[in-house]
Coordinates of C-alpha atoms in Angstrom, one line a residue:
X1 CA -24.2 87.8 -71.2
X2 CA -26.8 88.0 -68.4
X3 CA -25.9 86.1 -65.2
X4 CA -28.5 83.4 -64.8
X5 CA -27.4 82.3 -61.4
X6 CA -29.2 84.1 -58.6
X7 CA -28.1 83.4 -55.0
X8 CA -30.7 82.9 -52.4
X9 CA -30.5 81.9 -48.8
X10 CA -32.0 78.7 -47.4
X11 CA -34.0 79.0 -44.1
X12 CA -31.8 76.5 -42.4
X13 CA -28.4 78.2 -42.7
X14 CA -27.4 81.7 -43.8
X15 CA -24.0 80.3 -44.7
X16 CA -25.2 78.2 -47.5
X17 CA -26.4 80.1 -50.6
X18 CA -28.4 78.0 -53.0
X19 CA -28.2 79.1 -56.7
X20 CA -31.3 79.0 -58.8
X21 CA -31.0 78.8 -62.6
X22 CA -33.6 80.2 -65.0
X23 CA -35.4 77.2 -66.4
X24 CA -34.8 77.7 -70.1
X25 CA -32.6 76.4 -72.8
X26 CA -30.0 78.8 -74.0
X27 CA -26.9 78.4 -76.2
X28 CA -24.4 81.3 -76.3
X29 CA -21.3 79.6 -77.7
X30 CA -20.3 76.8 -79.9
X31 CA -20.7 73.4 -78.2
X32 CA -18.2 72.7 -76.7
X33 CA -17.3 76.3 -75.8
X34 CA -13.8 77.7 -75.3
X35 CA -13.6 77.0 -71.5
X36 CA -14.9 73.5 -71.9
X37 CA -12.4 72.9 -74.7
X38 CA -9.6 74.0 -72.4
X39 CA -10.8 71.7 -69.7
X40 CA -11.0 68.8 -72.1
X41 CA -7.4 69.2 -72.9
X42 CA -6.5 69.1 -69.2
X43 CA -8.7 66.1 -68.8
X44 CA -7.0 64.2 -71.6
X45 CA -3.6 64.6 -69.9
X46 CA -4.7 63.3 -66.5
X47 CA -7.9 61.3 -66.6
X48 CA -8.0 57.6 -67.6
X49 CA -9.2 57.1 -71.2
X50 CA -11.4 54.3 -69.8
X51 CA -13.6 57.0 -68.3
X52 CA -15.6 58.4 -71.2
X53 CA -18.1 61.2 -71.4
X54 CA -21.1 61.5 -73.7
X55 CA -20.5 65.2 -74.3
X56 CA -17.3 67.2 -73.6
X57 CA -19.0 70.2 -71.9
X58 CA -18.0 70.9 -68.3
X59 CA -20.7 71.9 -65.8
X60 CA -20.6 74.9 -63.5
X61 CA -24.1 75.0 -62.0
X62 CA -27.3 73.1 -62.1
X63 CA -30.8 73.6 -60.7
X64 CA -34.1 72.0 -61.4
X65 CA -34.1 70.6 -64.9
X66 CA -31.3 72.8 -66.3
X67 CA -27.6 72.4 -66.2
X68 CA -25.2 75.3 -67.0
X69 CA -21.7 74.8 -68.5
X70 CA -18.6 76.8 -67.8
X71 CA -19.2 78.8 -70.9
X72 CA -22.8 79.9 -69.8
X73 CA -24.7 77.5 -72.1
X74 CA -27.9 76.1 -70.5
X75 CA -29.1 72.6 -71.3
X76 CA -32.4 70.9 -70.7
X77 CA -31.3 67.8 -68.8
X78 CA -33.3 64.8 -69.9
X79 CA -30.8 62.4 -68.3
X80 CA -30.6 63.5 -64.7
X81 CA -27.2 61.9 -64.2
X82 CA -28.7 58.7 -65.5
X83 CA -31.7 58.9 -63.2
X84 CA -29.9 60.3 -60.1
X85 CA -31.2 63.8 -59.7
X86 CA -34.8 62.6 -59.8
X87 CA -36.3 65.4 -57.7
X88 CA -34.2 68.1 -59.5
X89 CA -30.7 69.4 -59.4
X90 CA -29.7 71.1 -56.1
X91 CA -33.2 70.8 -54.6
X92 CA -33.2 73.2 -51.7
X93 CA -34.3 70.9 -48.9
X94 CA -31.7 68.3 -49.9
X95 CA -28.9 71.0 -50.1
X96 CA -30.0 72.3 -46.7
X97 CA -30.1 68.8 -45.1
X98 CA -26.6 67.9 -46.4
X99 CA -25.1 71.2 -45.3
X100 CA -26.6 70.9 -41.8
X101 CA -25.3 67.4 -41.5
X102 CA -21.7 68.5 -42.5
X103 CA -21.8 70.9 -39.6
X104 CA -22.7 68.2 -37.1
X105 CA -20.4 65.4 -38.3
X106 CA -19.3 64.0 -41.6
X107 CA -18.2 60.5 -40.8
X108 CA -17.9 58.1 -37.9
X109 CA -18.5 54.7 -39.6
X110 CA -21.9 53.2 -38.6
X111 CA -20.3 49.8 -37.8
X112 CA -18.2 51.5 -35.1
X113 CA -20.3 54.3 -33.7
X114 CA -23.8 54.4 -35.2
X115 CA -26.1 57.4 -35.8
X116 CA -29.8 58.1 -36.2
X117 CA -29.7 59.1 -39.8
X118 CA -28.8 55.6 -41.0
X119 CA -31.6 54.1 -38.9
X120 CA -34.1 56.6 -40.3
X121 CA -33.2 55.8 -43.9
X122 CA -33.8 52.1 -43.2
X123 CA -37.1 52.9 -41.6
X124 CA -38.2 54.9 -44.7
X125 CA -37.0 52.1 -47.0
X126 CA -39.0 49.5 -45.0
X127 CA -42.1 51.8 -45.3
X128 CA -41.9 52.5 -49.0
X129 CA -40.5 49.3 -50.7
X130 CA -43.1 46.8 -51.9
X131 CA -44.5 44.4 -49.4
X132 CA -46.2 44.6 -46.0
X133 CA -43.9 42.1 -44.2
X134 CA -41.1 43.0 -41.8
X135 CA -38.1 44.3 -43.7
X136 CA -34.5 45.3 -42.9
X137 CA -31.8 47.1 -44.9
X138 CA -28.1 47.5 -45.3
X139 CA -26.8 50.8 -46.7
X140 CA -23.8 50.9 -49.1
X141 CA -22.3 53.3 -51.7
X142 CA -23.4 52.5 -55.2
X143 CA -25.7 50.5 -57.5
X144 CA -23.2 47.9 -58.4
X145 CA -22.3 47.4 -54.7
X146 CA -26.0 47.0 -54.0
X147 CA -26.2 44.2 -56.6
X148 CA -23.1 42.5 -55.1
X149 CA -24.5 42.6 -51.6
X150 CA -27.9 41.4 -52.8
X151 CA -26.4 38.4 -54.4
X152 CA -24.2 37.8 -51.4
X153 CA -27.1 37.9 -49.0
X154 CA -29.2 35.6 -51.2
X155 CA -26.4 33.1 -51.3
X156 CA -25.9 33.2 -47.6
X157 CA -29.7 32.7 -47.0
X158 CA -30.2 29.9 -49.4
X159 CA -26.8 28.2 -49.2
X160 CA -26.8 28.0 -53.0
X161 CA -24.3 29.2 -55.5
X162 CA -25.9 30.1 -58.9
X163 CA -27.2 33.6 -60.0
X164 CA -29.6 34.1 -62.8
X165 CA -30.3 37.4 -64.7
X166 CA -32.3 38.3 -67.8
X167 CA -31.2 39.0 -71.3
X168 CA -30.6 42.7 -72.1
X169 CA -29.7 43.3 -68.4
X170 CA -27.2 45.8 -67.0
X171 CA -26.1 45.6 -63.4
X172 CA -22.7 47.3 -63.1
X173 CA -19.0 47.3 -63.7
X174 CA -17.6 45.2 -60.8
X175 CA -16.2 41.7 -61.3
X176 CA -19.5 40.0 -60.5
X177 CA -21.8 42.6 -62.2
X178 CA -19.8 42.5 -65.4
X179 CA -20.7 38.9 -65.7
X180 CA -24.3 39.7 -65.0
X181 CA -24.6 42.2 -67.9
X182 CA -25.9 41.2 -71.3
X183 CA -23.4 43.2 -73.3
X184 CA -19.7 42.6 -73.0
X185 CA -18.6 45.8 -74.8
X186 CA -17.7 48.1 -73.3
X187 CA -18.3 46.8 -69.8
X188 CA -16.4 43.5 -69.7
X189 CA -14.3 43.2 -72.8
X190 CA -10.7 42.5 -71.8
X191 CA -11.4 42.4 -68.1
X192 CA -11.7 38.7 -67.6
X193 CA -11.9 36.1 -66.2
X194 CA -15.4 37.0 -65.1
X195 CA -17.3 35.6 -62.1
X196 CA -18.7 32.1 -62.6
X197 CA -22.1 30.6 -61.8
X198 CA -24.0 33.5 -63.6
X199 CA -26.7 32.4 -66.1
X200 CA -28.6 34.6 -68.6
X201 CA -32.2 33.6 -69.1
X202 CA -34.5 34.9 -71.9
X203 CA -36.6 37.9 -70.9
X204 CA -39.9 39.5 -71.9
X205 CA -39.5 41.9 -74.8
X206 CA -43.0 42.4 -76.1
X207 CA -42.1 44.7 -79.0
X208 CA -39.9 42.0 -80.5
X209 CA -41.0 38.6 -79.2
X210 CA -44.8 39.3 -79.1
X211 CA -45.3 36.9 -76.2
X212 CA -47.8 37.2 -73.4
X213 CA -46.5 37.5 -69.9
X214 CA -47.4 33.9 -69.2
X215 CA -45.7 32.6 -72.3
X216 CA -42.6 34.7 -71.7
X217 CA -42.4 33.5 -68.1
X218 CA -42.8 29.9 -69.2
X219 CA -39.8 30.4 -71.5
X220 CA -37.7 31.9 -68.7
X221 CA -38.7 29.2 -66.2
X222 CA -37.9 26.5 -68.7
X223 CA -34.4 27.9 -69.1
X224 CA -33.9 28.1 -65.3
X225 CA -35.1 24.6 -64.7
X226 CA -33.1 23.0 -67.6
X227 CA -29.9 25.0 -67.6
X228 CA -29.4 26.0 -64.0
X229 CA -31.6 23.8 -61.8
X230 CA -33.7 25.4 -59.0
X231 CA -31.9 23.5 -56.3
X232 CA -28.6 25.3 -57.2
X233 CA -30.1 28.7 -57.8
X234 CA -29.7 31.3 -55.1
X235 CA -31.4 34.2 -56.8
X236 CA -33.0 35.7 -59.9
X237 CA -32.0 39.4 -60.3
X238 CA -34.2 41.4 -62.6
X239 CA -34.8 45.1 -63.5
X240 CA -38.5 45.8 -63.5
X241 CA -37.9 48.1 -66.4
X242 CA -34.5 47.4 -67.9
X243 CA -32.3 50.5 -68.1
X244 CA -29.3 50.2 -70.3
X245 CA -31.0 47.5 -72.2
X246 CA -33.5 50.0 -73.6
X247 CA -36.3 50.5 -71.1
X248 CA -38.0 47.2 -71.9
X249 CA -41.3 46.8 -70.1
X250 CA -42.3 43.2 -69.6
X251 CA -45.7 41.9 -70.6
X252 CA -48.4 41.8 -68.0
X253 CA -48.1 38.8 -65.6
X254 CA -44.5 38.1 -66.4
X255 CA -43.0 39.1 -63.0
X256 CA -45.8 37.6 -60.9
X257 CA -45.4 34.3 -62.6
X258 CA -41.6 34.4 -62.0
X259 CA -42.1 35.3 -58.3
X260 CA -44.5 32.4 -57.9
X261 CA -42.0 30.0 -59.3
X262 CA -39.1 31.5 -57.2
X263 CA -41.1 31.3 -54.0
X264 CA -42.1 27.7 -54.7
X265 CA -38.5 26.7 -55.3
X266 CA -36.8 28.7 -52.5
X267 CA -35.1 31.1 -54.9
X268 CA -34.7 34.7 -53.8
X269 CA -36.1 37.1 -56.4
X270 CA -34.3 40.4 -56.4
X271 CA -35.7 43.7 -58.0
X272 CA -32.8 45.8 -59.3
X273 CA -34.6 49.2 -58.9
X274 CA -31.4 51.2 -59.0
X275 CA -32.6 53.2 -62.0
X276 CA -36.4 52.7 -61.8
X277 CA -36.9 53.3 -58.1
X278 CA -37.5 56.4 -55.9
X279 CA -40.6 57.9 -57.6
X280 CA -39.0 57.7 -61.1
X281 CA -42.0 55.9 -62.6
X282 CA -44.9 57.5 -60.8
X283 CA -44.7 55.0 -58.0
X284 CA -42.0 54.7 -55.3
X285 CA -40.8 51.5 -57.0
X286 CA -41.5 50.3 -60.6
X287 CA -42.3 46.8 -59.2
X288 CA -45.6 48.2 -58.0
X289 CA -46.7 48.7 -61.6
X290 CA -46.7 45.0 -62.1
X291 CA -48.4 43.8 -58.9
X292 CA -45.2 42.2 -57.9
X293 CA -43.6 41.9 -54.4
X294 CA -39.9 41.1 -54.6
X295 CA -38.0 39.4 -51.8
X296 CA -35.2 42.0 -52.0
X297 CA -35.1 45.4 -53.5
X298 CA -32.0 47.3 -54.6
X299 CA -32.0 51.1 -54.4
X300 CA -29.4 53.6 -55.5
X301 CA -29.2 56.6 -57.9
X302 CA -32.2 58.8 -57.0
X303 CA -32.3 58.0 -53.3
X304 CA -30.1 60.8 -52.0
X305 CA -30.5 63.6 -54.6
X306 CA -27.0 63.2 -56.0
X307 CA -25.1 62.1 -52.9
X308 CA -23.6 58.6 -53.0
X309 CA -25.9 56.1 -51.3
X310 CA -27.4 52.7 -52.1
X311 CA -29.3 50.0 -50.2
X312 CA -30.4 46.4 -50.1
X313 CA -33.8 46.1 -48.5
X314 CA -35.9 43.0 -48.0
X315 CA -37.5 40.3 -46.0
X316 CA -36.1 40.5 -42.5
X317 CA -35.3 36.7 -42.3
X318 CA -33.3 37.0 -45.5
X319 CA -31.5 40.1 -44.5
X320 CA -30.6 38.6 -41.0
X321 CA -29.0 35.5 -42.5
X322 CA -25.6 37.2 -42.6
X323 CA -23.4 37.0 -39.6
X324 CA -22.5 40.2 -37.6
X325 CA -19.7 41.9 -39.5
X326 CA -20.6 40.2 -42.8
X327 CA -22.2 43.3 -44.2
X328 CA -21.1 47.0 -44.2
X329 CA -18.2 49.1 -45.3
X330 CA -16.2 52.2 -44.5
X331 CA -18.4 54.7 -46.3
X332 CA -21.7 52.8 -46.5
X333 CA -24.6 54.9 -45.1
X334 CA -22.5 58.0 -44.8
X335 CA -24.3 60.5 -42.5
X336 CA -24.3 63.3 -45.1
X337 CA -25.8 61.0 -47.7
X338 CA -28.3 59.7 -45.3
X339 CA -29.4 63.2 -44.3
X340 CA -29.9 64.0 -48.0
X341 CA -31.9 60.8 -48.5
X342 CA -34.2 61.6 -45.7
X343 CA -34.9 65.0 -47.4
X344 CA -35.5 63.2 -50.7
X345 CA -38.2 61.0 -49.1
X346 CA -39.8 64.1 -47.5
X347 CA -39.7 66.0 -50.7
X348 CA -41.5 63.2 -52.6
X349 CA -44.2 63.2 -50.0
X350 CA -44.5 67.0 -49.4
X351 CA -44.5 67.9 -53.1
X352 CA -46.6 65.0 -54.4
X353 CA -43.9 64.0 -56.7
X354 CA -45.5 60.7 -57.6
X355 CA -48.1 62.7 -59.5
X356 CA -45.3 64.6 -61.3
X357 CA -44.1 61.3 -62.7
X358 CA -47.5 60.6 -64.1
X359 CA -47.7 64.1 -65.6
X360 CA -44.3 63.7 -67.3
X361 CA -45.4 60.4 -68.8
X362 CA -48.6 61.9 -70.2
X363 CA -46.7 64.8 -71.7
X364 CA -43.9 62.7 -73.2
X365 CA -46.2 60.0 -74.6
X366 CA -48.3 62.6 -76.3
X367 CA -45.4 64.4 -77.8
X368 CA -43.5 61.3 -78.8
X369 CA -46.7 59.8 -80.2
X370 CA -47.1 62.8 -82.5
X371 CA -43.5 62.3 -83.7
X372 CA -44.2 58.6 -84.3
X373 CA -47.1 59.5 -86.6
X374 CA -44.8 61.8 -88.4
X375 CA -41.7 59.6 -88.7
X376 CA -41.8 55.9 -89.3
X377 CA -38.4 55.3 -87.8
X378 CA -40.0 55.5 -84.3
X379 CA -40.9 51.9 -83.9
X380 CA -41.9 51.7 -80.2
X381 CA -42.7 54.1 -77.3
X382 CA -42.5 52.5 -73.9
X383 CA -41.8 53.0 -70.2
X384 CA -43.5 54.4 -67.1
X385 CA -43.5 57.8 -65.5
X386 CA -40.4 59.8 -66.1
X387 CA -38.7 56.8 -67.6
X388 CA -39.8 56.7 -71.2
X389 CA -37.9 55.5 -74.3
X390 CA -38.3 55.3 -78.1
X391 CA -36.8 52.5 -80.2
X392 CA -35.7 53.6 -83.6
X393 CA -35.9 51.2 -86.6
X394 CA -34.9 51.4 -90.2
X395 CA -37.6 53.1 -92.3
X396 CA -40.4 50.8 -93.3
X397 CA -39.4 48.0 -90.9
X398 CA -41.5 49.0 -87.8
X399 CA -44.2 46.4 -88.6
X400 CA -41.9 43.7 -90.0
X401 CA -38.2 43.0 -89.1
X402 CA -37.8 46.0 -86.8
X403 CA -34.2 46.5 -87.9
X404 CA -32.3 48.6 -85.5
X405 CA -31.4 52.2 -86.6
X406 CA -28.4 53.0 -84.3
X407 CA -27.1 55.7 -86.6
X408 CA -30.2 57.7 -86.2
X409 CA -30.0 57.6 -82.4
X410 CA -26.4 58.9 -82.5
X411 CA -27.3 61.7 -84.9
X412 CA -30.3 62.8 -83.0
X413 CA -28.4 62.9 -79.6
X414 CA -25.6 64.8 -81.2
X415 CA -28.0 67.3 -82.9
X416 CA -29.9 67.8 -79.6
X417 CA -26.7 68.5 -77.6
X418 CA -25.7 71.2 -80.1
X419 CA -29.1 72.8 -79.5
X420 CA -29.2 72.6 -75.8
X421 CA -30.9 69.3 -75.0
X422 CA -29.1 66.4 -73.3
X423 CA -30.4 63.0 -74.3
X424 CA -29.2 59.5 -73.2
X425 CA -28.9 56.6 -75.7
X426 CA -29.4 53.0 -74.7
X427 CA -30.4 49.6 -76.0
X428 CA -28.6 46.4 -76.7
X429 CA -28.3 47.4 -80.4
X430 CA -27.7 51.1 -79.7
X431 CA -31.1 52.1 -81.2
X432 CA -32.9 53.5 -78.2
X433 CA -33.3 57.1 -76.9
X434 CA -34.2 57.2 -73.3
X435 CA -35.8 60.1 -71.4
X436 CA -34.9 60.3 -67.7
X437 CA -35.9 63.9 -66.8
X438 CA -36.1 65.1 -63.2
X439 CA -39.6 65.4 -61.7
X440 CA -38.9 69.1 -61.7
X441 CA -39.0 69.4 -65.5
X442 CA -41.9 71.5 -66.7
X443 CA -44.3 70.7 -69.6
X444 CA -42.9 73.8 -71.4
X445 CA -39.4 72.4 -71.2
X446 CA -40.5 69.0 -72.4
X447 CA -42.3 70.7 -75.3
X448 CA -39.2 72.7 -76.1
X449 CA -37.0 69.6 -76.0
X450 CA -39.4 67.6 -78.2
X451 CA -39.3 70.4 -80.8
X452 CA -35.5 70.0 -80.9
X453 CA -35.9 66.3 -81.4
X454 CA -38.4 66.9 -84.2
X455 CA -35.9 69.1 -85.9
X456 CA -33.1 66.5 -85.4
X457 CA -35.2 63.7 -87.0
X458 CA -36.1 66.0 -89.9
X459 CA -32.4 66.7 -90.4
X460 CA -31.4 63.0 -90.8

């Protein structure tokens, strides 16, 4: 077998080789291979059964849009760690920045002895999140922690208790965010009691409800007024494009109508951009596609190229409502993660990665559209940028009942994995295939992946 890992040296440090991987799909063993099978046995003995994996292949290297397992198989990665390695695996400037920071210092704790890298990330967030008003941020570790802090800040600012979310939402696995999710299984089943004062309002799901943005917003607002009451509502937390729920894109005007209502009633409207932010959709934040300016924006996943980092960013008066010491944490805004995040922002600008998101959407929509003409189980194609999904329905129901076809999704994902393409499934009913490739993926790799998906559907 030819070694596909070629060491090179970054300009910033001769001590840190960066491995490049040939950008091609290649399967050389059964999936999983013998080394992965051995590691799976070790895993079963020591790792909690509550931590599941979509595919029991163990990864040795990754670069660009390709990941390589311990047996030498190369996969086209259309999941990017669920939207984390947005600018590509082991992007050289991110690796160099993280390595350089480890040589300076790895940890001091910003709330004890601060450092410039934290401040710089907050400056970049203020510059790139929607809105031209003064903004401030707090840096934390994960998406769920960003949601928790966003709610906490909104409650402090408003003095109110209730939290509203939308149907089909996913926000995390912590005690509060479990209650904010739409689906109980597997995220909340058996883990109760759940947090109180969380309300689930109807959302905009054009493929199924057929409502205009104005009508869908009216339905949501009616629920909030009648079931919650605006005087008790601290915040409305929404994903501009719902992730785990199936990449639902709301009808035009939906979010602007909700923001108008929230502003009128003193409710903080929070954009959960954990999956959709950081150039994923061809804009820095998906909110921009809808002409919508949230009060608070939650960022995680793609912000630091794979290093753990998250943020809450928003109107300065809201962010400053917390008393000194009320926000923060031991590892929040770690300097190595901050250095990586700065490199991510610079890479997006220097390499015009917003345009890459638009390119990927054009390529995927064309390829998936051709498949939709060929196979009537593809009921809907939706999304923005490098965040596209197809909803699969039972044959002949795409124009009528739109009955979910979850079995087809599972079969296609399994077939693709065996042939070197990693796909993510999603959707409230398990009938959505989502495409979250890195912005480094080429049109040739996308065409190759779509040919595998074509074969997978034909094999159903």
